[in-house]
Amino acid sequence: MSADKSHITIDFNNVLAERVGPEHGVREEELTEFAPEARKAFEEISRERSAGQHSFLDLPYDQKMVSEVKGAINELKDKFESLVVLGIGGSALGTRALQSALLPPFYNLLPKESRGAKLFILDNIDPELVAGLLKQIEPKKTLFVVISKSGSTAETVAQFLFFRGLLKKRLGERFAGNILAITDSAKGDLRKIAAAEGYHVLPVPPGVGGRYSVLSPVGLFPAGFVGIDLDSLLEGARWMDEKSKDEDILKNAALAFASALYLLCARKGKSIAVMMPYANALYDLADWFRQLWAESLGKKFSVSGEEIYGGQTPVKALGTTDQHSQLQLYTEGPFDKVVIFLATGRFREEIKILPGLEEYDASGYLAGRTLSHLLFSELQGTEVALTQAKRPNLKITLSEISAFSIGAIFYMLELATALSGKFYRLNAFDQPGVEASKHAAFALMGRPGYEKVRREIETALKKDERFIIRLK
């Protein structure tokens, strides 16, 4: 697929001061003044990449990795009716975004001859969710893909132990054939268990963190297993990499996106970034972006150790659904948001509104139109309403939703996040706040070595009964 058929347009007009006013928008002079800092950040990321850092940026070029993934798919795809992903956070959100964007709606409900294996993503430990999944699958005919780079994520390990035990009961010593582990290439308990028990294994490439792993085996194996075109996905990412070489803010999509959102947050008080797709297929891409943006940029300390409490809170919304839920707040509430529209220039299906009831004002004008025409009109109306209310907004349009364009947008947003880390002067690749909650869970569940932490937590959990209402 050529880039000409899959171009991406990013329209920044409505973040500019001339559209939404100097108090809420970025002046062109501010962009010019910021250009040297943007160039410096871009050069630092490029230099660090050349030195072997930021491995996620080189994933689209890793042919050995792709060959391993395809080999595993070819070996296993005809043996199973369902695939279940056991993972959380970056181990699940990318795959869900791929599933929503590139498989038909209600994919698992399609007739067998119209789809590949069913795909289920178990990204929580809610017992009702797990029990419900058991009613949808036959474990003997299901491949369980357990994903944890560290091999110690409590939620994933708990899921894994449950399904491992279930498979052992159903299949005896043959249970290992129904498990594939995606984990660290050299260390961790999951790696050791997989080797000892004989699971299929794919490595997470060194230096690739969970939220940057969608173009690694973490996302590629489940996607390829259900028939998503991995070559086009990675081609799109490579295309975006080539389009991201320019140091000029207005010629580099990732640099422009990062710069605009940083300036709006740091100088205009837009501490909330609402990603609002006008396509259901892109809604879970917004969910994936939430983790990427929040976990990368929400940091207490700068790289020099200064307290900065950095970051911008990402929120997801869906057009047109949330025009009837959130838009009132976005239009007339606090001036603390920038809205990022995601759109497609062409839907893969079209529905024509059938004629009827033309004598009524509320329905007559719709007859003969299409649903996509109505949706595009709603998007344009929302753009205008927000802009007139002095609410900055920008729009990313994929000419079509395809494996190519999704690979490109994944890459652009990951690179933009890395660049944003430079602007905020923080480490965009760690997650100390998440680690603290993980350690708390380890302690409360009785993991050895966390006894002191457990005592501290139990003390902190004590509450004053005066401020608890118990209704009976």
PDB file of C-alpha atoms in Angstrom, residues 18-270:
ATOM      1  CA  GLU A  18      -5.832  34.047  15.862  1.00  0.00           C
ATOM      2  CA  ARG A  19      -8.601  31.423  16.119  1.00  0.00           C
ATOM      3  CA  VAL A  20      -9.175  31.084  19.880  1.00  0.00           C
ATOM      4  CA  GLY A  21      -7.520  34.214  21.256  1.00  0.00           C
ATOM      5  CA  PRO A  22      -4.059  34.814  22.778  1.00  0.00           C
ATOM      6  CA  GLU A  23      -5.139  33.737  26.260  1.00  0.00           C
ATOM      7  CA  HIS A  24      -6.039  30.245  25.077  1.00  0.00           C
ATOM      8  CA  GLY A  25      -4.188  29.745  21.803  1.00  0.00           C
ATOM      9  CA  VAL A  26      -0.574  29.668  20.673  1.00  0.00           C
ATOM     10  CA  ARG A  27       0.694  32.755  18.879  1.00  0.00           C
ATOM     11  CA  GLU A  28       2.775  32.165  15.751  1.00  0.00           C
ATOM     12  CA  GLU A  29       5.596  34.112  17.413  1.00  0.00           C
ATOM     13  CA  GLU A  30       5.521  31.619  20.292  1.00  0.00           C
ATOM     14  CA  LEU A  31       5.980  28.765  17.831  1.00  0.00           C
ATOM     15  CA  THR A  32       8.912  30.608  16.281  1.00  0.00           C
ATOM     16  CA  GLU A  33      10.456  31.262  19.704  1.00  0.00           C
ATOM     17  CA  PHE A  34       9.959  27.621  20.698  1.00  0.00           C
ATOM     18  CA  ALA A  35      11.511  26.246  17.502  1.00  0.00           C
ATOM     19  CA  PRO A  36      15.105  26.064  18.864  1.00  0.00           C
ATOM     20  CA  GLU A  37      13.927  24.089  21.904  1.00  0.00           C
ATOM     21  CA  ALA A  38      11.924  21.758  19.678  1.00  0.00           C
ATOM     22  CA  ARG A  39      14.933  21.283  17.423  1.00  0.00           C
ATOM     23  CA  LYS A  40      17.141  20.536  20.421  1.00  0.00           C
ATOM     24  CA  ALA A  41      14.715  17.884  21.693  1.00  0.00           C
ATOM     25  CA  PHE A  42      14.506  16.301  18.263  1.00  0.00           C
ATOM     26  CA  GLU A  43      18.297  16.203  17.967  1.00  0.00           C
ATOM     27  CA  GLU A  44      18.627  14.637  21.435  1.00  0.00           C
ATOM     28  CA  ILE A  45      16.143  11.875  20.624  1.00  0.00           C
ATOM     29  CA  SER A  46      17.897  11.237  17.290  1.00  0.00           C
ATOM     30  CA  ARG A  47      21.310  11.138  18.939  1.00  0.00           C
ATOM     31  CA  GLU A  48      20.107   8.822  21.710  1.00  0.00           C
ATOM     32  CA  ARG A  49      18.479   6.555  19.148  1.00  0.00           C
ATOM     33  CA  SER A  50      21.739   6.308  17.220  1.00  0.00           C
ATOM     34  CA  ALA A  51      23.439   5.347  20.497  1.00  0.00           C
ATOM     35  CA  GLY A  52      21.060   2.409  20.971  1.00  0.00           C
ATOM     36  CA  GLN A  53      18.373   3.991  23.137  1.00  0.00           C
ATOM     37  CA  HIS A  54      14.645   4.200  22.323  1.00  0.00           C
ATOM     38  CA  SER A  55      14.521   0.731  20.786  1.00  0.00           C
ATOM     39  CA  PHE A  56      10.788   1.102  20.118  1.00  0.00           C
ATOM     40  CA  LEU A  57      11.604   3.493  17.272  1.00  0.00           C
ATOM     41  CA  ASP A  58      13.504   0.737  15.458  1.00  0.00           C
ATOM     42  CA  LEU A  59      10.894  -2.017  15.855  1.00  0.00           C
ATOM     43  CA  PRO A  60       9.432  -1.491  12.351  1.00  0.00           C
ATOM     44  CA  TYR A  61      12.824  -2.420  10.889  1.00  0.00           C
ATOM     45  CA  ASP A  62      13.423  -5.578  12.959  1.00  0.00           C
ATOM     46  CA  GLN A  63      13.019  -8.320  10.358  1.00  0.00           C
ATOM     47  CA  LYS A  64      14.271 -11.044  12.701  1.00  0.00           C
ATOM     48  CA  MET A  65      11.533 -10.192  15.191  1.00  0.00           C
ATOM     49  CA  VAL A  66       8.880 -10.188  12.479  1.00  0.00           C
ATOM     50  CA  SER A  67      10.081 -13.547  11.161  1.00  0.00           C
ATOM     51  CA  GLU A  68       9.856 -15.054  14.641  1.00  0.00           C
ATOM     52  CA  VAL A  69       6.333 -13.720  15.091  1.00  0.00           C
ATOM     53  CA  LYS A  70       5.183 -14.990  11.702  1.00  0.00           C
ATOM     54  CA  GLY A  71       6.812 -18.353  12.352  1.00  0.00           C
ATOM     55  CA  ALA A  72       4.923 -18.750  15.616  1.00  0.00           C
ATOM     56  CA  ILE A  73       1.664 -17.718  13.941  1.00  0.00           C
ATOM     57  CA  ASN A  74       2.106 -20.211  11.112  1.00  0.00           C
ATOM     58  CA  GLU A  75       2.879 -22.974  13.599  1.00  0.00           C
ATOM     59  CA  LEU A  76      -0.139 -22.319  15.816  1.00  0.00           C
ATOM     60  CA  LYS A  77      -2.949 -20.589  13.932  1.00  0.00           C
ATOM     61  CA  ASP A  78      -4.659 -23.729  12.604  1.00  0.00           C
ATOM     62  CA  LYS A  79      -4.656 -25.476  15.978  1.00  0.00           C
ATOM     63  CA  PHE A  80      -6.934 -23.128  17.918  1.00  0.00           C
ATOM     64  CA  GLU A  81     -10.398 -21.615  17.643  1.00  0.00           C
ATOM     65  CA  SER A  82      -9.781 -18.783  20.115  1.00  0.00           C
ATOM     66  CA  LEU A  83      -6.910 -16.667  21.371  1.00  0.00           C
ATOM     67  CA  VAL A  84      -6.981 -15.123  24.847  1.00  0.00           C
ATOM     68  CA  VAL A  85      -4.530 -12.360  25.750  1.00  0.00           C
ATOM     69  CA  LEU A  86      -3.609 -12.351  29.438  1.00  0.00           C
ATOM     70  CA  GLY A  87      -2.087  -8.958  30.121  1.00  0.00           C
ATOM     71  CA  ILE A  88      -2.742  -5.481  31.438  1.00  0.00           C
ATOM     72  CA  GLY A  89      -1.723  -1.943  30.501  1.00  0.00           C
ATOM     73  CA  GLY A  90       0.698  -1.917  27.593  1.00  0.00           C
ATOM     74  CA  SER A  91       0.373  -5.677  27.284  1.00  0.00           C
ATOM     75  CA  ALA A  92      -3.279  -5.324  26.283  1.00  0.00           C
ATOM     76  CA  LEU A  93      -4.210  -1.802  25.171  1.00  0.00           C
ATOM     77  CA  GLY A  94      -2.296  -1.881  21.887  1.00  0.00           C
ATOM     78  CA  THR A  95      -3.833  -5.191  20.886  1.00  0.00           C
ATOM     79  CA  ARG A  96      -7.287  -3.903  21.738  1.00  0.00           C
ATOM     80  CA  ALA A  97      -6.665  -0.810  19.602  1.00  0.00           C
ATOM     81  CA  LEU A  98      -5.602  -3.038  16.703  1.00  0.00           C
ATOM     82  CA  GLN A  99      -8.621  -5.284  17.182  1.00  0.00           C
ATOM     83  CA  SER A 100     -11.068  -2.366  17.142  1.00  0.00           C
ATOM     84  CA  ALA A 101      -9.434  -0.540  14.242  1.00  0.00           C
ATOM     85  CA  LEU A 102      -8.649  -3.402  11.889  1.00  0.00           C
ATOM     86  CA  LEU A 103     -11.188  -6.155  12.555  1.00  0.00           C
ATOM     87  CA  PRO A 104     -14.893  -5.800  11.746  1.00  0.00           C
ATOM     88  CA  PRO A 105     -17.232  -4.673  14.524  1.00  0.00           C
ATOM     89  CA  PHE A 106     -18.610  -7.641  16.473  1.00  0.00           C
ATOM     90  CA  TYR A 107     -15.813  -9.733  14.964  1.00  0.00           C
ATOM     91  CA  ASN A 108     -16.173 -12.611  17.428  1.00  0.00           C
ATOM     92  CA  LEU A 109     -19.867 -12.951  16.536  1.00  0.00           C
ATOM     93  CA  LEU A 110     -19.239 -13.412  12.813  1.00  0.00           C
ATOM     94  CA  PRO A 111     -19.750 -16.875  11.294  1.00  0.00           C
ATOM     95  CA  LYS A 112     -16.660 -19.057  11.464  1.00  0.00           C
ATOM     96  CA  GLU A 113     -16.108 -18.861   7.711  1.00  0.00           C
ATOM     97  CA  SER A 114     -16.041 -15.039   7.857  1.00  0.00           C
ATOM     98  CA  ARG A 115     -13.310 -14.606  10.467  1.00  0.00           C
ATOM     99  CA  GLY A 116     -10.192 -16.144  11.945  1.00  0.00           C
ATOM    100  CA  ALA A 117      -9.783 -17.232  15.544  1.00  0.00           C
ATOM    101  CA  LYS A 118     -11.878 -15.400  18.112  1.00  0.00           C
ATOM    102  CA  LEU A 119      -9.857 -12.821  20.036  1.00  0.00           C
ATOM    103  CA  PHE A 120     -10.452 -12.049  23.704  1.00  0.00           C
ATOM    104  CA  ILE A 121      -8.345  -9.605  25.732  1.00  0.00           C
ATOM    105  CA  LEU A 122      -8.519 -10.227  29.457  1.00  0.00           C
ATOM    106  CA  ASP A 123      -7.072  -6.998  30.807  1.00  0.00           C
ATOM    107  CA  ASN A 124      -8.499  -7.068  34.311  1.00  0.00           C
ATOM    108  CA  ILE A 125      -8.844  -9.468  37.236  1.00  0.00           C
ATOM    109  CA  ASP A 126     -12.541  -8.911  37.880  1.00  0.00           C
ATOM    110  CA  PRO A 127     -13.726 -12.443  38.758  1.00  0.00           C
ATOM    111  CA  GLU A 128     -17.019 -11.948  36.928  1.00  0.00           C
ATOM    112  CA  LEU A 129     -15.110 -11.015  33.779  1.00  0.00           C
ATOM    113  CA  VAL A 130     -12.960 -14.145  34.007  1.00  0.00           C
ATOM    114  CA  ALA A 131     -15.978 -16.357  34.704  1.00  0.00           C
ATOM    115  CA  GLY A 132     -17.811 -14.806  31.768  1.00  0.00           C
ATOM    116  CA  LEU A 133     -14.919 -15.575  29.448  1.00  0.00           C
ATOM    117  CA  LEU A 134     -15.066 -19.238  30.412  1.00  0.00           C
ATOM    118  CA  LYS A 135     -18.598 -19.358  29.002  1.00  0.00           C
ATOM    119  CA  GLN A 136     -17.311 -18.128  25.636  1.00  0.00           C
ATOM    120  CA  ILE A 137     -14.352 -20.433  25.030  1.00  0.00           C
ATOM    121  CA  GLU A 138     -13.386 -24.079  24.996  1.00  0.00           C
ATOM    122  CA  PRO A 139     -10.034 -24.056  26.850  1.00  0.00           C
ATOM    123  CA  LYS A 140      -8.752 -27.101  24.961  1.00  0.00           C
ATOM    124  CA  LYS A 141      -9.157 -25.186  21.692  1.00  0.00           C
ATOM    125  CA  THR A 142      -7.810 -21.891  23.012  1.00  0.00           C
ATOM    126  CA  LEU A 143      -4.305 -20.447  22.895  1.00  0.00           C
ATOM    127  CA  PHE A 144      -3.530 -18.389  26.001  1.00  0.00           C
ATOM    128  CA  VAL A 145      -0.970 -15.645  25.373  1.00  0.00           C
ATOM    129  CA  VAL A 146       0.476 -14.478  28.680  1.00  0.00           C
ATOM    130  CA  ILE A 147       2.250 -11.136  28.313  1.00  0.00           C
ATOM    131  CA  SER A 148       4.478  -9.595  30.970  1.00  0.00           C
ATOM    132  CA  LYS A 149       7.948  -8.273  30.274  1.00  0.00           C
ATOM    133  CA  SER A 150       8.938  -8.443  33.936  1.00  0.00           C
ATOM    134  CA  GLY A 151       7.133 -11.716  34.481  1.00  0.00           C
ATOM    135  CA  SER A 152       5.955 -10.458  37.861  1.00  0.00           C
ATOM    136  CA  THR A 153       2.863  -8.353  37.097  1.00  0.00           C
ATOM    137  CA  ALA A 154       0.502  -9.569  39.821  1.00  0.00           C
ATOM    138  CA  GLU A 155      -2.685  -9.360  37.761  1.00  0.00           C
ATOM    139  CA  THR A 156      -1.201 -11.219  34.808  1.00  0.00           C
ATOM    140  CA  VAL A 157       0.438 -13.853  36.987  1.00  0.00           C
ATOM    141  CA  ALA A 158      -2.890 -14.449  38.749  1.00  0.00           C
ATOM    142  CA  GLN A 159      -4.691 -14.900  35.421  1.00  0.00           C
ATOM    143  CA  PHE A 160      -1.932 -17.167  34.187  1.00  0.00           C
ATOM    144  CA  LEU A 161      -2.012 -19.381  37.275  1.00  0.00           C
ATOM    145  CA  PHE A 162      -5.759 -19.829  36.942  1.00  0.00           C
ATOM    146  CA  PHE A 163      -5.716 -20.809  33.272  1.00  0.00           C
ATOM    147  CA  ARG A 164      -2.564 -22.895  33.645  1.00  0.00           C
ATOM    148  CA  GLY A 165      -4.305 -24.911  36.359  1.00  0.00           C
ATOM    149  CA  LEU A 166      -7.441 -25.225  34.253  1.00  0.00           C
ATOM    150  CA  LEU A 167      -5.476 -26.450  31.248  1.00  0.00           C
ATOM    151  CA  LYS A 168      -3.588 -28.989  33.356  1.00  0.00           C
ATOM    152  CA  LYS A 169      -6.909 -30.433  34.529  1.00  0.00           C
ATOM    153  CA  ARG A 170      -8.291 -30.616  30.989  1.00  0.00           C
ATOM    154  CA  LEU A 171      -5.179 -31.604  29.039  1.00  0.00           C
ATOM    155  CA  GLY A 172      -2.794 -33.184  31.517  1.00  0.00           C
ATOM    156  CA  GLU A 173       0.857 -32.996  30.508  1.00  0.00           C
ATOM    157  CA  ARG A 174      -0.071 -31.592  27.086  1.00  0.00           C
ATOM    158  CA  PHE A 175      -1.238 -28.304  28.638  1.00  0.00           C
ATOM    159  CA  ALA A 176       1.945 -26.403  27.723  1.00  0.00           C
ATOM    160  CA  GLY A 177       1.022 -26.474  24.039  1.00  0.00           C
ATOM    161  CA  ASN A 178      -1.862 -24.086  24.746  1.00  0.00           C
ATOM    162  CA  ILE A 179       0.329 -21.377  26.276  1.00  0.00           C
ATOM    163  CA  LEU A 180       2.544 -18.813  24.585  1.00  0.00           C
ATOM    164  CA  ALA A 181       4.575 -16.439  26.757  1.00  0.00           C
ATOM    165  CA  ILE A 182       5.720 -13.008  25.588  1.00  0.00           C
ATOM    166  CA  THR A 183       8.263 -11.796  28.108  1.00  0.00           C
ATOM    167  CA  ASP A 184      11.798 -10.530  28.650  1.00  0.00           C
ATOM    168  CA  SER A 185      14.337 -12.114  26.351  1.00  0.00           C
ATOM    169  CA  ALA A 186      16.777 -13.020  29.116  1.00  0.00           C
ATOM    170  CA  LYS A 187      15.378 -12.771  32.637  1.00  0.00           C
ATOM    171  CA  GLY A 188      12.305 -12.962  34.870  1.00  0.00           C
ATOM    172  CA  ASP A 189      10.251 -15.730  36.422  1.00  0.00           C
ATOM    173  CA  LEU A 190       7.921 -16.065  33.432  1.00  0.00           C
ATOM    174  CA  ARG A 191      10.901 -16.719  31.182  1.00  0.00           C
ATOM    175  CA  LYS A 192      12.114 -19.404  33.610  1.00  0.00           C
ATOM    176  CA  ILE A 193       8.676 -21.022  33.913  1.00  0.00           C
ATOM    177  CA  ALA A 194       8.217 -21.069  30.139  1.00  0.00           C
ATOM    178  CA  ALA A 195      11.568 -22.791  29.673  1.00  0.00           C
ATOM    179  CA  ALA A 196      10.910 -25.312  32.438  1.00  0.00           C
ATOM    180  CA  GLU A 197       7.415 -26.237  31.253  1.00  0.00           C
ATOM    181  CA  GLY A 198       7.931 -25.991  27.513  1.00  0.00           C
ATOM    182  CA  TYR A 199       5.713 -23.094  26.449  1.00  0.00           C
ATOM    183  CA  HIS A 200       5.952 -21.346  23.131  1.00  0.00           C
ATOM    184  CA  VAL A 201       7.913 -18.127  23.741  1.00  0.00           C
ATOM    185  CA  LEU A 202       8.410 -14.815  21.972  1.00  0.00           C
ATOM    186  CA  PRO A 203      10.762 -12.189  23.437  1.00  0.00           C
ATOM    187  CA  VAL A 204      10.011  -8.554  24.135  1.00  0.00           C
ATOM    188  CA  PRO A 205      13.001  -6.821  22.501  1.00  0.00           C
ATOM    189  CA  PRO A 206      15.486  -5.273  24.959  1.00  0.00           C
ATOM    190  CA  GLY A 207      14.787  -1.674  25.901  1.00  0.00           C
ATOM    191  CA  VAL A 208      11.131  -1.719  24.822  1.00  0.00           C
ATOM    192  CA  GLY A 209       8.759  -0.720  27.626  1.00  0.00           C
ATOM    193  CA  GLY A 210       5.181  -1.936  27.832  1.00  0.00           C
ATOM    194  CA  ARG A 211       3.410   1.214  26.657  1.00  0.00           C
ATOM    195  CA  TYR A 212       5.780   1.462  23.671  1.00  0.00           C
ATOM    196  CA  SER A 213       5.468  -2.223  22.730  1.00  0.00           C
ATOM    197  CA  VAL A 214       2.503  -2.380  20.352  1.00  0.00           C
ATOM    198  CA  LEU A 215       4.791  -2.869  17.320  1.00  0.00           C
ATOM    199  CA  SER A 216       6.693  -5.666  19.075  1.00  0.00           C
ATOM    200  CA  PRO A 217       5.490  -9.273  19.515  1.00  0.00           C
ATOM    201  CA  VAL A 218       3.206  -7.912  22.258  1.00  0.00           C
ATOM    202  CA  GLY A 219       0.890  -6.457  19.617  1.00  0.00           C
ATOM    203  CA  LEU A 220       2.086  -8.177  16.461  1.00  0.00           C
ATOM    204  CA  PHE A 221       1.474 -11.786  17.491  1.00  0.00           C
ATOM    205  CA  PRO A 222      -2.201 -11.441  18.515  1.00  0.00           C
ATOM    206  CA  ALA A 223      -2.879  -9.153  15.547  1.00  0.00           C
ATOM    207  CA  GLY A 224      -1.255 -11.438  13.020  1.00  0.00           C
ATOM    208  CA  PHE A 225      -2.913 -14.496  14.539  1.00  0.00           C
ATOM    209  CA  VAL A 226      -6.355 -13.112  13.638  1.00  0.00           C
ATOM    210  CA  GLY A 227      -5.310 -12.014  10.163  1.00  0.00           C
ATOM    211  CA  ILE A 228      -4.261  -8.368  10.498  1.00  0.00           C
ATOM    212  CA  ASP A 229      -1.669  -7.430   7.867  1.00  0.00           C
ATOM    213  CA  LEU A 230       1.577  -7.075   9.822  1.00  0.00           C
ATOM    214  CA  ASP A 231       3.620  -6.038   6.788  1.00  0.00           C
ATOM    215  CA  SER A 232       1.335  -3.070   6.084  1.00  0.00           C
ATOM    216  CA  LEU A 233       1.222  -2.147   9.774  1.00  0.00           C
ATOM    217  CA  LEU A 234       5.007  -1.940   9.966  1.00  0.00           C
ATOM    218  CA  GLU A 235       5.259  -0.291   6.556  1.00  0.00           C
ATOM    219  CA  GLY A 236       3.055   2.484   7.874  1.00  0.00           C
ATOM    220  CA  ALA A 237       5.304   2.913  10.909  1.00  0.00           C
ATOM    221  CA  ARG A 238       8.402   3.087   8.690  1.00  0.00           C
ATOM    222  CA  TRP A 239       6.667   5.623   6.454  1.00  0.00           C
ATOM    223  CA  MET A 240       5.927   7.814   9.479  1.00  0.00           C
ATOM    224  CA  ASP A 241       9.550   7.493  10.602  1.00  0.00           C
ATOM    225  CA  GLU A 242      10.678   8.773   7.199  1.00  0.00           C
ATOM    226  CA  LYS A 243       8.177  11.629   7.423  1.00  0.00           C
ATOM    227  CA  SER A 244       9.544  12.554  10.868  1.00  0.00           C
ATOM    228  CA  LYS A 245      13.112  13.497   9.934  1.00  0.00           C
ATOM    229  CA  ASP A 246      12.622  17.243   9.527  1.00  0.00           C
ATOM    230  CA  GLU A 247      13.554  19.531  12.440  1.00  0.00           C
ATOM    231  CA  ASP A 248      11.001  22.143  11.341  1.00  0.00           C
ATOM    232  CA  ILE A 249       7.964  22.045  13.653  1.00  0.00           C
ATOM    233  CA  LEU A 250       5.536  22.643  10.798  1.00  0.00           C
ATOM    234  CA  LYS A 251       6.980  19.851   8.656  1.00  0.00           C
ATOM    235  CA  ASN A 252       7.251  17.105  11.282  1.00  0.00           C
ATOM    236  CA  ALA A 253       3.918  15.730  12.521  1.00  0.00           C
ATOM    237  CA  ALA A 254       5.244  14.209  15.752  1.00  0.00           C
ATOM    238  CA  LEU A 255       7.251  17.325  16.614  1.00  0.00           C
ATOM    239  CA  ALA A 256       4.302  19.604  15.837  1.00  0.00           C
ATOM    240  CA  PHE A 257       1.889  17.519  17.921  1.00  0.00           C
ATOM    241  CA  ALA A 258       4.274  17.426  20.888  1.00  0.00           C
ATOM    242  CA  SER A 259       5.087  21.140  20.631  1.00  0.00           C
ATOM    243  CA  ALA A 260       1.462  22.259  20.356  1.00  0.00           C
ATOM    244  CA  LEU A 261       0.285  20.209  23.322  1.00  0.00           C
ATOM    245  CA  TYR A 262       3.268  21.255  25.435  1.00  0.00           C
ATOM    246  CA  LEU A 263       2.790  24.961  24.739  1.00  0.00           C
ATOM    247  CA  LEU A 264      -0.939  24.713  25.402  1.00  0.00           C
ATOM    248  CA  CYS A 265      -0.303  22.945  28.706  1.00  0.00           C
ATOM    249  CA  ALA A 266       2.737  24.841  29.977  1.00  0.00           C
ATOM    250  CA  ARG A 267       1.784  28.343  28.824  1.00  0.00           C
ATOM    251  CA  LYS A 268      -1.980  28.356  28.349  1.00  0.00           C
ATOM    252  CA  GLY A 269      -3.115  26.150  31.230  1.00  0.00           C
ATOM    253  CA  LYS A 270      -4.568  23.361  29.080  1.00  0.00           C
TER     254      LYS A 270
END
